[in-house]
PDB file of C-alpha atoms in Angstrom:
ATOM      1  CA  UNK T 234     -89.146  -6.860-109.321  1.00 52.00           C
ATOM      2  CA  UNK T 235     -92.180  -8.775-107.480  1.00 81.00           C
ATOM      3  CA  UNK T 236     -95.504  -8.862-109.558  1.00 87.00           C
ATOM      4  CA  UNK T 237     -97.388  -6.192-108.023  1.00 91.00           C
ATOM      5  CA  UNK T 238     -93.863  -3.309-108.923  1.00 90.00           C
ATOM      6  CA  UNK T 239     -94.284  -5.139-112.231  1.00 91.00           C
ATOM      7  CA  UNK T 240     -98.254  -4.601-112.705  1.00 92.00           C
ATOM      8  CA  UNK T 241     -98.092  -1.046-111.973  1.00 94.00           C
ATOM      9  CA  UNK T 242     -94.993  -0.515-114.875  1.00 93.00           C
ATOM     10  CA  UNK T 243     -97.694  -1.571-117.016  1.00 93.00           C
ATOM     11  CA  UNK T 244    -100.651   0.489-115.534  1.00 94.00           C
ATOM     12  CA  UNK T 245     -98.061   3.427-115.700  1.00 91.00           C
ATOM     13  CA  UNK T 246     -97.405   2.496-119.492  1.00 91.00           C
ATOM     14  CA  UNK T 247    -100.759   1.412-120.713  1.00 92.00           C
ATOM     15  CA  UNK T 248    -103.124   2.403-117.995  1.00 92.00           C
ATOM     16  CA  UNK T 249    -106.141  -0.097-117.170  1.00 94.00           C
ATOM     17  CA  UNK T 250    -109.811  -0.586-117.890  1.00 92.00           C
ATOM     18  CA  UNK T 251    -112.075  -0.787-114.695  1.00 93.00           C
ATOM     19  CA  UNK T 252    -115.820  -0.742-115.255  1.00 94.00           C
ATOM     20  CA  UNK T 253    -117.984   1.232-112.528  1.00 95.00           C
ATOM     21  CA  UNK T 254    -121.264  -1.468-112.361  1.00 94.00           C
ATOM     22  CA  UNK T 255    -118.893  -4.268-111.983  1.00 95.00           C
ATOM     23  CA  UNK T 256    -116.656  -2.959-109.304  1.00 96.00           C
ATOM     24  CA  UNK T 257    -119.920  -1.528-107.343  1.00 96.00           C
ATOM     25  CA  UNK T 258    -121.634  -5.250-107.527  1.00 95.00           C
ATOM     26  CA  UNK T 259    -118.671  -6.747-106.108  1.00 96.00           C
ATOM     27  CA  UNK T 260    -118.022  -4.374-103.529  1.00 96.00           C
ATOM     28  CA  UNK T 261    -121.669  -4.313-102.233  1.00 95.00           C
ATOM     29  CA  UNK T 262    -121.474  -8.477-101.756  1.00 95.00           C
ATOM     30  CA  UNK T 263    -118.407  -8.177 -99.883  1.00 95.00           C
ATOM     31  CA  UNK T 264    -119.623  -5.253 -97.440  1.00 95.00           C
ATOM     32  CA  UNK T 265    -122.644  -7.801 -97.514  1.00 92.00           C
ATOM     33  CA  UNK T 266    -120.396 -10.342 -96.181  1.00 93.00           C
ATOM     34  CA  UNK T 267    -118.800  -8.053 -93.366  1.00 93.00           C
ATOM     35  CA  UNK T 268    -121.607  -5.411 -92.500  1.00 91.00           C
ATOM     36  CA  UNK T 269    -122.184  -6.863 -89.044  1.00 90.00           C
ATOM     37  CA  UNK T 270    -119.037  -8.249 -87.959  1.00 89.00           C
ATOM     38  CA  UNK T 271    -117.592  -4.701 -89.301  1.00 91.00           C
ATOM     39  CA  UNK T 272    -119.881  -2.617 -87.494  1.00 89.00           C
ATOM     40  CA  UNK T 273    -120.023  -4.155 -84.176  1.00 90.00           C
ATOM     41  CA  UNK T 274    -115.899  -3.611 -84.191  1.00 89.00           C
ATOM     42  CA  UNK T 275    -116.131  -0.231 -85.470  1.00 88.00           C
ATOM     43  CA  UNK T 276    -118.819   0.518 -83.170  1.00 89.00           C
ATOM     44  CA  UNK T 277    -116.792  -0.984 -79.847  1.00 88.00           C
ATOM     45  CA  UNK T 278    -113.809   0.691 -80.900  1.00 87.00           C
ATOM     46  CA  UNK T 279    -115.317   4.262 -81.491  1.00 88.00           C
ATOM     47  CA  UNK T 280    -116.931   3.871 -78.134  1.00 89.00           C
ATOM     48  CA  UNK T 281    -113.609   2.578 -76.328  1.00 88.00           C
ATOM     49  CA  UNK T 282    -111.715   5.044 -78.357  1.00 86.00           C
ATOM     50  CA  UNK T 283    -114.032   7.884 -77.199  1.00 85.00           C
ATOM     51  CA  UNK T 284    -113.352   7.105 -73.378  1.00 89.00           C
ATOM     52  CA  UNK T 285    -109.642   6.745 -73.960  1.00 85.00           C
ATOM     53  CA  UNK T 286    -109.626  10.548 -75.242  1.00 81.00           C
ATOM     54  CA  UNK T 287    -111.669  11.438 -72.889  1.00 81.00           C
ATOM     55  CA  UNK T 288    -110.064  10.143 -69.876  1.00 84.00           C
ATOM     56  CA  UNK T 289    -107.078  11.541 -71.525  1.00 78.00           C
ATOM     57  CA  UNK T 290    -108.520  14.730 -71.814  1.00 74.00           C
ATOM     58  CA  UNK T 291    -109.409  15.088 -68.298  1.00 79.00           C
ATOM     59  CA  UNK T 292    -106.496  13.550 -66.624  1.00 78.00           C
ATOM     60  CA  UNK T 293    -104.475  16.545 -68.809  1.00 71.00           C
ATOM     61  CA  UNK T 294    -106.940  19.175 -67.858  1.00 75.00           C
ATOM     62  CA  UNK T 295    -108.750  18.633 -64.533  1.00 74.00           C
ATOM     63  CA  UNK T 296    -111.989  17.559 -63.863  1.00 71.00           C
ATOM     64  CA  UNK T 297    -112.243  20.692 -61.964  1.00 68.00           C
ATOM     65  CA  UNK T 298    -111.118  22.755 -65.655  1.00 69.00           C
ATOM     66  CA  UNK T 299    -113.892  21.076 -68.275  1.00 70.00           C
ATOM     67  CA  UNK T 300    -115.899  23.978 -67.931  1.00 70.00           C
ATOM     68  CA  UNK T 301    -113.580  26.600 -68.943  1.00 73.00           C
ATOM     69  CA  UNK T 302    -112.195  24.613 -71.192  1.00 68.00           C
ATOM     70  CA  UNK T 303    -115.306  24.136 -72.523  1.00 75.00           C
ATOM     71  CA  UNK T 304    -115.839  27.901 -73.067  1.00 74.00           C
ATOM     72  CA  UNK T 305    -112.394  28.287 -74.611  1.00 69.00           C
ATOM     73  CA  UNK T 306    -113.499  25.970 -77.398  1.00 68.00           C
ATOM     74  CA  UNK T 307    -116.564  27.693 -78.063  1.00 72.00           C
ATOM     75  CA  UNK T 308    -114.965  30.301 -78.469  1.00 71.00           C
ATOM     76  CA  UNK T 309    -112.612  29.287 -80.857  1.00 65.00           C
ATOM     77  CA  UNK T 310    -115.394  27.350 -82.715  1.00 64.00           C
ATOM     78  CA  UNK T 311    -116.895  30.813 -83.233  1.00 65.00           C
ATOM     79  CA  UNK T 312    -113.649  32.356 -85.059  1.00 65.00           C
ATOM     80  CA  UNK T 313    -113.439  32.060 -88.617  1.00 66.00           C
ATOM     81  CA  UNK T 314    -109.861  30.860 -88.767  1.00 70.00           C
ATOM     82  CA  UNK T 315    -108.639  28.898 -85.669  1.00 71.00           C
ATOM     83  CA  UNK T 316    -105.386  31.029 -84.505  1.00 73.00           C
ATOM     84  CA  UNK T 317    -101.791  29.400 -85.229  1.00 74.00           C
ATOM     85  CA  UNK T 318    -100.797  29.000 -81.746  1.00 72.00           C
ATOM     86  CA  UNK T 319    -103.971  26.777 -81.593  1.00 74.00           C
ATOM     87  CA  UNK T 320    -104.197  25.201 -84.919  1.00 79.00           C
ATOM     88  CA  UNK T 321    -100.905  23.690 -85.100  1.00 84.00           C
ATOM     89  CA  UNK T 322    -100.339  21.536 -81.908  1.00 84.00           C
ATOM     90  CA  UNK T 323    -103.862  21.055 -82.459  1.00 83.00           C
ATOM     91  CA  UNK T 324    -103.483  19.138 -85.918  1.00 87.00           C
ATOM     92  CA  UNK T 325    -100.044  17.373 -84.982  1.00 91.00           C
ATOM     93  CA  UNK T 326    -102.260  15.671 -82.306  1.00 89.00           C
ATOM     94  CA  UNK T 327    -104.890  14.628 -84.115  1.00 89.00           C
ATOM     95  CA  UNK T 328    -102.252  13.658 -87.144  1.00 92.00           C
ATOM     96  CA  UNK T 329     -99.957  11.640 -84.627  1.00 93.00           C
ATOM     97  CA  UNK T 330    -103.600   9.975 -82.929  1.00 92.00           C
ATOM     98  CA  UNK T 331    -104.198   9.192 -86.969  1.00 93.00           C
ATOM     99  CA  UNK T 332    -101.066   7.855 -87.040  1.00 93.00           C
ATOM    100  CA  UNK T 333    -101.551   5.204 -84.519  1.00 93.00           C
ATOM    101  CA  UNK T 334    -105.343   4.379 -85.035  1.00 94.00           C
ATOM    102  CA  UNK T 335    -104.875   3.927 -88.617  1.00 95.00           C
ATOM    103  CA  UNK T 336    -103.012   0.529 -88.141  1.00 95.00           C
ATOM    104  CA  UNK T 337    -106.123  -0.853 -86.615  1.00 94.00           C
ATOM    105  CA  UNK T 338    -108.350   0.561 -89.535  1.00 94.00           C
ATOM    106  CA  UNK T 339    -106.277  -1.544 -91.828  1.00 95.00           C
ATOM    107  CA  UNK T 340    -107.684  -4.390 -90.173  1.00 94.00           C
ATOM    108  CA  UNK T 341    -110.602  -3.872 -91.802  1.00 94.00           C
ATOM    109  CA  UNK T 342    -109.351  -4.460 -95.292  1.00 95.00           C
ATOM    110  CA  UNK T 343    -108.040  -7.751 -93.792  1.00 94.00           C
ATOM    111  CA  UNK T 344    -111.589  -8.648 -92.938  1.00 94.00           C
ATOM    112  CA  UNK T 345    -112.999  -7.912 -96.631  1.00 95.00           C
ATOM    113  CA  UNK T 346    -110.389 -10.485 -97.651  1.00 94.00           C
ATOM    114  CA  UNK T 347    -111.519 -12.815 -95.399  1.00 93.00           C
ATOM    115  CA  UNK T 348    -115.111 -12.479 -96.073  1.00 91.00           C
ATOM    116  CA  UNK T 349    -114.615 -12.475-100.140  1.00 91.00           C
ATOM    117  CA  UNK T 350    -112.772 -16.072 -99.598  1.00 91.00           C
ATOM    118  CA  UNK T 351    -115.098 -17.052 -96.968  1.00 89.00           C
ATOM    119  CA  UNK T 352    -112.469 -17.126 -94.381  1.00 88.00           C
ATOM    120  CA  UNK T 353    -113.344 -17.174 -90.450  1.00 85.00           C
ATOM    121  CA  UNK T 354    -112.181 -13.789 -89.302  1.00 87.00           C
ATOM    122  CA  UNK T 355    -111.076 -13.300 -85.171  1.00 85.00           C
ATOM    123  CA  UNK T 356    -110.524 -10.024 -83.214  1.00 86.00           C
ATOM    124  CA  UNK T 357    -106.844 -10.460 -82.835  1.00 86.00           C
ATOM    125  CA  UNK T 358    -106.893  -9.810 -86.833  1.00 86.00           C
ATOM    126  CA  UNK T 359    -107.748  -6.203 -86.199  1.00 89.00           C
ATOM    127  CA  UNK T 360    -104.351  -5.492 -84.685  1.00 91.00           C
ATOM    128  CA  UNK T 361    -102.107  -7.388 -86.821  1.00 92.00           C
ATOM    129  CA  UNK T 362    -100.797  -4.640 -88.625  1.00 95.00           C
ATOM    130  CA  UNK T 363     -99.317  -3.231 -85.271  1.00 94.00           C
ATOM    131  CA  UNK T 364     -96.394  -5.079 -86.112  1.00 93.00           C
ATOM    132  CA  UNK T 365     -93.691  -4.571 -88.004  1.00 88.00           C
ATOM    133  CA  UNK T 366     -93.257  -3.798 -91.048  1.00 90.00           C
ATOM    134  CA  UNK T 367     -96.660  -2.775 -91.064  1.00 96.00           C
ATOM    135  CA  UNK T 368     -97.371  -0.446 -88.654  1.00 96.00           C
ATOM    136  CA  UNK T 369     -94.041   1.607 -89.768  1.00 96.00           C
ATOM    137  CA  UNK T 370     -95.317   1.886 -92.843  1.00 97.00           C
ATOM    138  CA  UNK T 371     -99.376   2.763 -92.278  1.00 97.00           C
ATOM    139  CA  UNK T 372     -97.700   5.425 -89.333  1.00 96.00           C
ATOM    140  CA  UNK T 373     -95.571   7.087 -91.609  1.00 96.00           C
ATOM    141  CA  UNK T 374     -97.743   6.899 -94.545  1.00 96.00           C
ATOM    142  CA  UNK T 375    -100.639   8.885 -92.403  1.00 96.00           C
ATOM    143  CA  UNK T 376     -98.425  11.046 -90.966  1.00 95.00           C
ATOM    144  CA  UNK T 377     -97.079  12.024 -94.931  1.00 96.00           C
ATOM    145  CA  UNK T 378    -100.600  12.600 -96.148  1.00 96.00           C
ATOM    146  CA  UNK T 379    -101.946  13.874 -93.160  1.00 94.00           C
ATOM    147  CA  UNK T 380     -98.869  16.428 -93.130  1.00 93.00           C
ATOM    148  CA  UNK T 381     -99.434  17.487 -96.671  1.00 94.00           C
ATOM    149  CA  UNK T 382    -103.217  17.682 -96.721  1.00 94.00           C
ATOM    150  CA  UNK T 383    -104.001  19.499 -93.480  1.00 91.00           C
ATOM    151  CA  UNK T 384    -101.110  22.013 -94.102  1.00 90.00           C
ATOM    152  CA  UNK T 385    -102.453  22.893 -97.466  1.00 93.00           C
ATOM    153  CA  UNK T 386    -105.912  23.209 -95.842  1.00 90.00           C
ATOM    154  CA  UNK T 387    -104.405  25.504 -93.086  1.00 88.00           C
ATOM    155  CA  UNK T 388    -102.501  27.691 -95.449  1.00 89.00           C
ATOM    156  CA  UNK T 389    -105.506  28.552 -97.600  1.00 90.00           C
ATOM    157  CA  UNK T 390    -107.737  29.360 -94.562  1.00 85.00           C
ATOM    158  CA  UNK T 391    -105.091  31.962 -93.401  1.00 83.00           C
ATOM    159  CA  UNK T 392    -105.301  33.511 -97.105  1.00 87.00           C
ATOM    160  CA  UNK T 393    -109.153  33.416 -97.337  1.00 84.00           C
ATOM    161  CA  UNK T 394    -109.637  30.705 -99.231  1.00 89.00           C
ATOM    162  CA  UNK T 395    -111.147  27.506 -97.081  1.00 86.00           C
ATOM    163  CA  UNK T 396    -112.849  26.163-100.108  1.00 91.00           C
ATOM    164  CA  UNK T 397    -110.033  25.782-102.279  1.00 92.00           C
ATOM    165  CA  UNK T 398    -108.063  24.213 -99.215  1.00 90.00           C
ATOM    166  CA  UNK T 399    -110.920  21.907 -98.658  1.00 91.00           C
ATOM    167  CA  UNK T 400    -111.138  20.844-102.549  1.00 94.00           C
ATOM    168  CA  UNK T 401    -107.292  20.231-102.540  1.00 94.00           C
ATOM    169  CA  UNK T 402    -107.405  18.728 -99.208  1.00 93.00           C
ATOM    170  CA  UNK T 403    -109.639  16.021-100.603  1.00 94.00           C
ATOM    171  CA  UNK T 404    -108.044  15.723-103.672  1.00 95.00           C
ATOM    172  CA  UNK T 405    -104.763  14.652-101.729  1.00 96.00           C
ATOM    173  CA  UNK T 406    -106.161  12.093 -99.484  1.00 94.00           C
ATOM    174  CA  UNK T 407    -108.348  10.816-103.254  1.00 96.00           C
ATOM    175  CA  UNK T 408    -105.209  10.040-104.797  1.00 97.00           C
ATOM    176  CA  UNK T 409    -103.735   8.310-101.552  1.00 96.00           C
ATOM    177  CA  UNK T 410    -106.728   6.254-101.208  1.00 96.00           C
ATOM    178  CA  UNK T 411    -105.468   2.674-101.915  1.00 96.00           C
ATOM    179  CA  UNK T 412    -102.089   3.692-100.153  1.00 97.00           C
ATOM    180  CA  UNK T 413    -102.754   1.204 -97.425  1.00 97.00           C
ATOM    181  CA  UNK T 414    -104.127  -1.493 -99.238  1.00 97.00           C
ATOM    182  CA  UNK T 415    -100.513  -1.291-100.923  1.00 97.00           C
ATOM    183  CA  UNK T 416     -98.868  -1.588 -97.151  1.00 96.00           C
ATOM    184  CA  UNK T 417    -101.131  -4.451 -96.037  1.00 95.00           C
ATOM    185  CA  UNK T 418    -101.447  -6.743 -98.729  1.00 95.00           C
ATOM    186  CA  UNK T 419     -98.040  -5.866-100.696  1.00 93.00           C
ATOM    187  CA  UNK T 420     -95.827  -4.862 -97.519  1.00 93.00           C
ATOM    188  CA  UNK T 421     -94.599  -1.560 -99.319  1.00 96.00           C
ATOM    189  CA  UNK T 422     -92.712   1.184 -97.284  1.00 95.00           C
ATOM    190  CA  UNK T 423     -95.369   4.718 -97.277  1.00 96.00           C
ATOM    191  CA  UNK T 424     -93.061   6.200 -99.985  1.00 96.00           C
ATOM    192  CA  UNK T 425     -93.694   3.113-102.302  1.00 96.00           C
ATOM    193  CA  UNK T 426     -97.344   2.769-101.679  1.00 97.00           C
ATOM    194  CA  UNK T 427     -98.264   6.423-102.012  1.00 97.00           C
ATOM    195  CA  UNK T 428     -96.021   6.714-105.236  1.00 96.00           C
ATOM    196  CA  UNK T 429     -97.590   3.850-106.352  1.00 96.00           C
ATOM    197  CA  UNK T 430    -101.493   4.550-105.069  1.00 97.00           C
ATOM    198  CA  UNK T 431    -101.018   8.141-107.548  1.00 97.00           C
ATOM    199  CA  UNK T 432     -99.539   6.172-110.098  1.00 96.00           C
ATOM    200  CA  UNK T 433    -103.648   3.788-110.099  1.00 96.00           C
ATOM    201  CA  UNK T 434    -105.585   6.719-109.174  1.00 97.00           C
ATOM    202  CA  UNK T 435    -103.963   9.198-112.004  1.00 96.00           C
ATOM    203  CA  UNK T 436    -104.753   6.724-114.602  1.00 95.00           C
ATOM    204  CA  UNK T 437    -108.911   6.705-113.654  1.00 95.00           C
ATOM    205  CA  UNK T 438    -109.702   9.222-111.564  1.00 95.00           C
ATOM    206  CA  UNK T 439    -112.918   9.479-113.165  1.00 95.00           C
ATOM    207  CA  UNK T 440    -114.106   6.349-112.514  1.00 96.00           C
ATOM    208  CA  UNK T 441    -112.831   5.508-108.892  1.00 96.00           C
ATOM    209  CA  UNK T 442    -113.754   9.170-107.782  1.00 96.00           C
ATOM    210  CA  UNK T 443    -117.217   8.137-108.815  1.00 96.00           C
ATOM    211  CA  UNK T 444    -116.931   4.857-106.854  1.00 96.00           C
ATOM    212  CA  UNK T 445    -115.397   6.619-103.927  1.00 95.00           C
ATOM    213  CA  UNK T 446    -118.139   9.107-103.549  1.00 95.00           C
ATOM    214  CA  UNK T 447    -121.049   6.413-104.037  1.00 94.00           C
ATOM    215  CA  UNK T 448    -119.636   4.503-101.310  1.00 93.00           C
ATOM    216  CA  UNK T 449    -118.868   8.037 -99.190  1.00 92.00           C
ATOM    217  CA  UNK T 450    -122.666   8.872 -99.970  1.00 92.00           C
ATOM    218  CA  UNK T 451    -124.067   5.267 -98.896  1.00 88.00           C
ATOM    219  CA  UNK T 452    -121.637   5.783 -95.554  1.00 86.00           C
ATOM    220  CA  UNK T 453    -123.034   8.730 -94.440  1.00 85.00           C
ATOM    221  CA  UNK T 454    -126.818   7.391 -94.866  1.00 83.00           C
ATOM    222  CA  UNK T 455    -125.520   5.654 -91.703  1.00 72.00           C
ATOM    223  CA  UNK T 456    -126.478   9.523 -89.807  1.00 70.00           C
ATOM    224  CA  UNK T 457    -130.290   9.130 -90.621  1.00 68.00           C
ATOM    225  CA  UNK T 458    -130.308   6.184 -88.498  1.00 62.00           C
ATOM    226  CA  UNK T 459    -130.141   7.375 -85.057  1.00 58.00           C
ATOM    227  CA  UNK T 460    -126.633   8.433 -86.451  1.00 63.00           C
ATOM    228  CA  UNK T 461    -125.516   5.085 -84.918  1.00 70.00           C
ATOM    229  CA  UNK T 462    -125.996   3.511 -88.397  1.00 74.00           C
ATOM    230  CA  UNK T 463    -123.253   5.126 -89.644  1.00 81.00           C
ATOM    231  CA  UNK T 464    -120.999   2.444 -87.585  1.00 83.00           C
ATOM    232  CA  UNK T 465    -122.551  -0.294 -89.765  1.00 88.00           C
ATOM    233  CA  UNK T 466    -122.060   1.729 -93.549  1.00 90.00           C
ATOM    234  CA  UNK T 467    -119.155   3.053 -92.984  1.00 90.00           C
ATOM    235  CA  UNK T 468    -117.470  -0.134 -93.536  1.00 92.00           C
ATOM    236  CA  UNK T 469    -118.936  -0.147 -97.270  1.00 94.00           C
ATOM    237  CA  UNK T 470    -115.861   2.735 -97.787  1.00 95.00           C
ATOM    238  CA  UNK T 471    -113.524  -0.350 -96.960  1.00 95.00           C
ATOM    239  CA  UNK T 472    -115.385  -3.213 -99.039  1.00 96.00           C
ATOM    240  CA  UNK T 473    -115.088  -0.388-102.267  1.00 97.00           C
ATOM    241  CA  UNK T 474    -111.092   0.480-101.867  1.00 97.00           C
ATOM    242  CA  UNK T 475    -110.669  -3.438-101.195  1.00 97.00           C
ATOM    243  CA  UNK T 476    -112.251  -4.148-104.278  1.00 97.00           C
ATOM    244  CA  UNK T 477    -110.955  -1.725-106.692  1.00 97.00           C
ATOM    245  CA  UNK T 478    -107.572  -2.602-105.336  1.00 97.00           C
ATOM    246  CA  UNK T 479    -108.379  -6.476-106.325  1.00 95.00           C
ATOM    247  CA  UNK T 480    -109.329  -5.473-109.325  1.00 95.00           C
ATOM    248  CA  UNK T 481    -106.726  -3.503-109.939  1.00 95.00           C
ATOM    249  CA  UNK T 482    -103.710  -4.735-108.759  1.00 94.00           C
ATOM    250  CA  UNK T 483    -105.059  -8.239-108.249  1.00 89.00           C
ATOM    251  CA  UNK T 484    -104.281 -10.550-105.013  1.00 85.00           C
ATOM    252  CA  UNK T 485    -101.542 -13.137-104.060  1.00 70.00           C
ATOM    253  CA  UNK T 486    -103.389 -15.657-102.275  1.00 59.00           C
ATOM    254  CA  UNK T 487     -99.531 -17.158-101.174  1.00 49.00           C
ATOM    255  CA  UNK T 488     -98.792 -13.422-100.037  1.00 48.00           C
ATOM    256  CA  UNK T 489     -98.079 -13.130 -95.966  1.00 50.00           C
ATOM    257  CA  UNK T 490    -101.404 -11.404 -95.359  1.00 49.00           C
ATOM    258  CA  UNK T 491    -103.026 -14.947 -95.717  1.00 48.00           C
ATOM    259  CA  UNK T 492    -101.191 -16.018 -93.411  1.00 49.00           C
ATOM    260  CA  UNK T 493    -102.140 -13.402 -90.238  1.00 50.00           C
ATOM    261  CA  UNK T 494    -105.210 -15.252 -89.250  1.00 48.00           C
ATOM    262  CA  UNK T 495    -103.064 -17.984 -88.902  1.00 41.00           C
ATOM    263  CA  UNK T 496    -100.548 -16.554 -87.009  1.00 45.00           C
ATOM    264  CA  UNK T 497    -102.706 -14.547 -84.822  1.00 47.00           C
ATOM    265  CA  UNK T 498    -104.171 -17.804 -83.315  1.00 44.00           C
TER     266      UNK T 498
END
């Protein structure tokens, strides 16, 4: 049993002691550290991302078919419960595009690394957990959680109850939220890391739901600026989950994921 399976005995035993002040302060000086560098990617990406879909989009459709497929999704927008015929090839899309963005988005804990140790940090970085046995992992994992929490979501929309499925929608993807810090710095499969990411969670959800919806709430500030400010807070969410997962679990500087910038180059 490595160190990290044998930490979390322990945390399942005797739980853990994380203090909210301390975990905040550290989080804010590493988002401190990556703000720019992190929002300039995320901001490239969402754009490049954007024209992929919609190039996508129209070579699927036809130019000559935006418009009424434009009404069509008013329409829909303007039902209270999106019909099943829609709703489900509509959500296994956006789970499976989840599924293969998501390995890029782990990059981004990579870069909090590299800024806490001070550690030049290069664009190939960003797409190092396309390989394997990472991007197995981070796939499957999203497509697990995605599966779980957009079904529940569904199901209590089609029995009236869209707040409940939101609350228990959000409570899933809470208690899988240091699920892929597990994959990238600890190479666990997705059933190990999200076993292991309820295991942390269960044992203070108090505190790190607290932390998690500071860092949610300082994110979404980003809107007020021109809404293109949200590209450079959003990245705060990442700097948090790094740094509870440090805290938490701790870090092997000898572990592979030290090594990527290296290999990368």
């Amino acid at each position: 049993m490595n160190a990290t399976k044998e930490r979390i005995e322990r945390i399942k035993t005797n739980g853990y002691e994380l203090d909210f002040g301390s975990v905040f302060e550290q989080a804010f000086e590493n988002y401190k550290k990556i703000v720019v560098y992190a929002g300039l990617m995320f901001l490239v990406f969402s754009i490049l991302l954007g024209i992929m879909m919609m190039t996508g989009l129209i070579s699927y459709i036809g130019a000559e078919n935006l418009e009424q497929f434009s009404k069509e999704l008013k329409q829909l927008s303007s039902q209270k419960v999106m019909p099943l015929d829609v709703a489900i090839p509509f959500n296994l899309i956006l789970i499976l595009i989840s599924g293969f963005i998501n390995p890029f988005m782990a990059g981004f804990y990579k870069m909090a690394n590299c800024g806490e140790k001070g550690e030049e940090f290069h664009v190939s970085n960003m797409f190092a957990f396309y390989k394997l046995p990472y991007f197995t992992s981070i796939f499957m994992e999203t497509l697990i959680v995605s599966f779980f929490s957009v079904g529940i979501s569904l199901l209590f929309q089609y029995l009236g109850m869209n707040l409940v499925g939101a609350l228990l929608s959000l409570t899933i993807s809470f208690f899988a939220a240091l699920t892929v810090p597990f994959i990238v710095f600890d190479k666990f499969n997705a059933i190990e890391a999200i076993k292991s990411s309820i295991i942390i969670v269960s044992k203070q959800p108090l505190v790190l739901l607290g932390l998690i919806i500071v860092a949610a709430i300082a994110a979404v500030l980003g809107f007020f600026a021109l809404c293109i400010g949200i590209f450079f807070t959003w990245p705060f969410v990442y700097s948090m989950i790094y740094t509870i997962y440090k805290t938490v679990i701790g870090l092997d500087d000898t572990s592979e994921i030290t090594q990527i910038g290296i290999e990368q180059n």
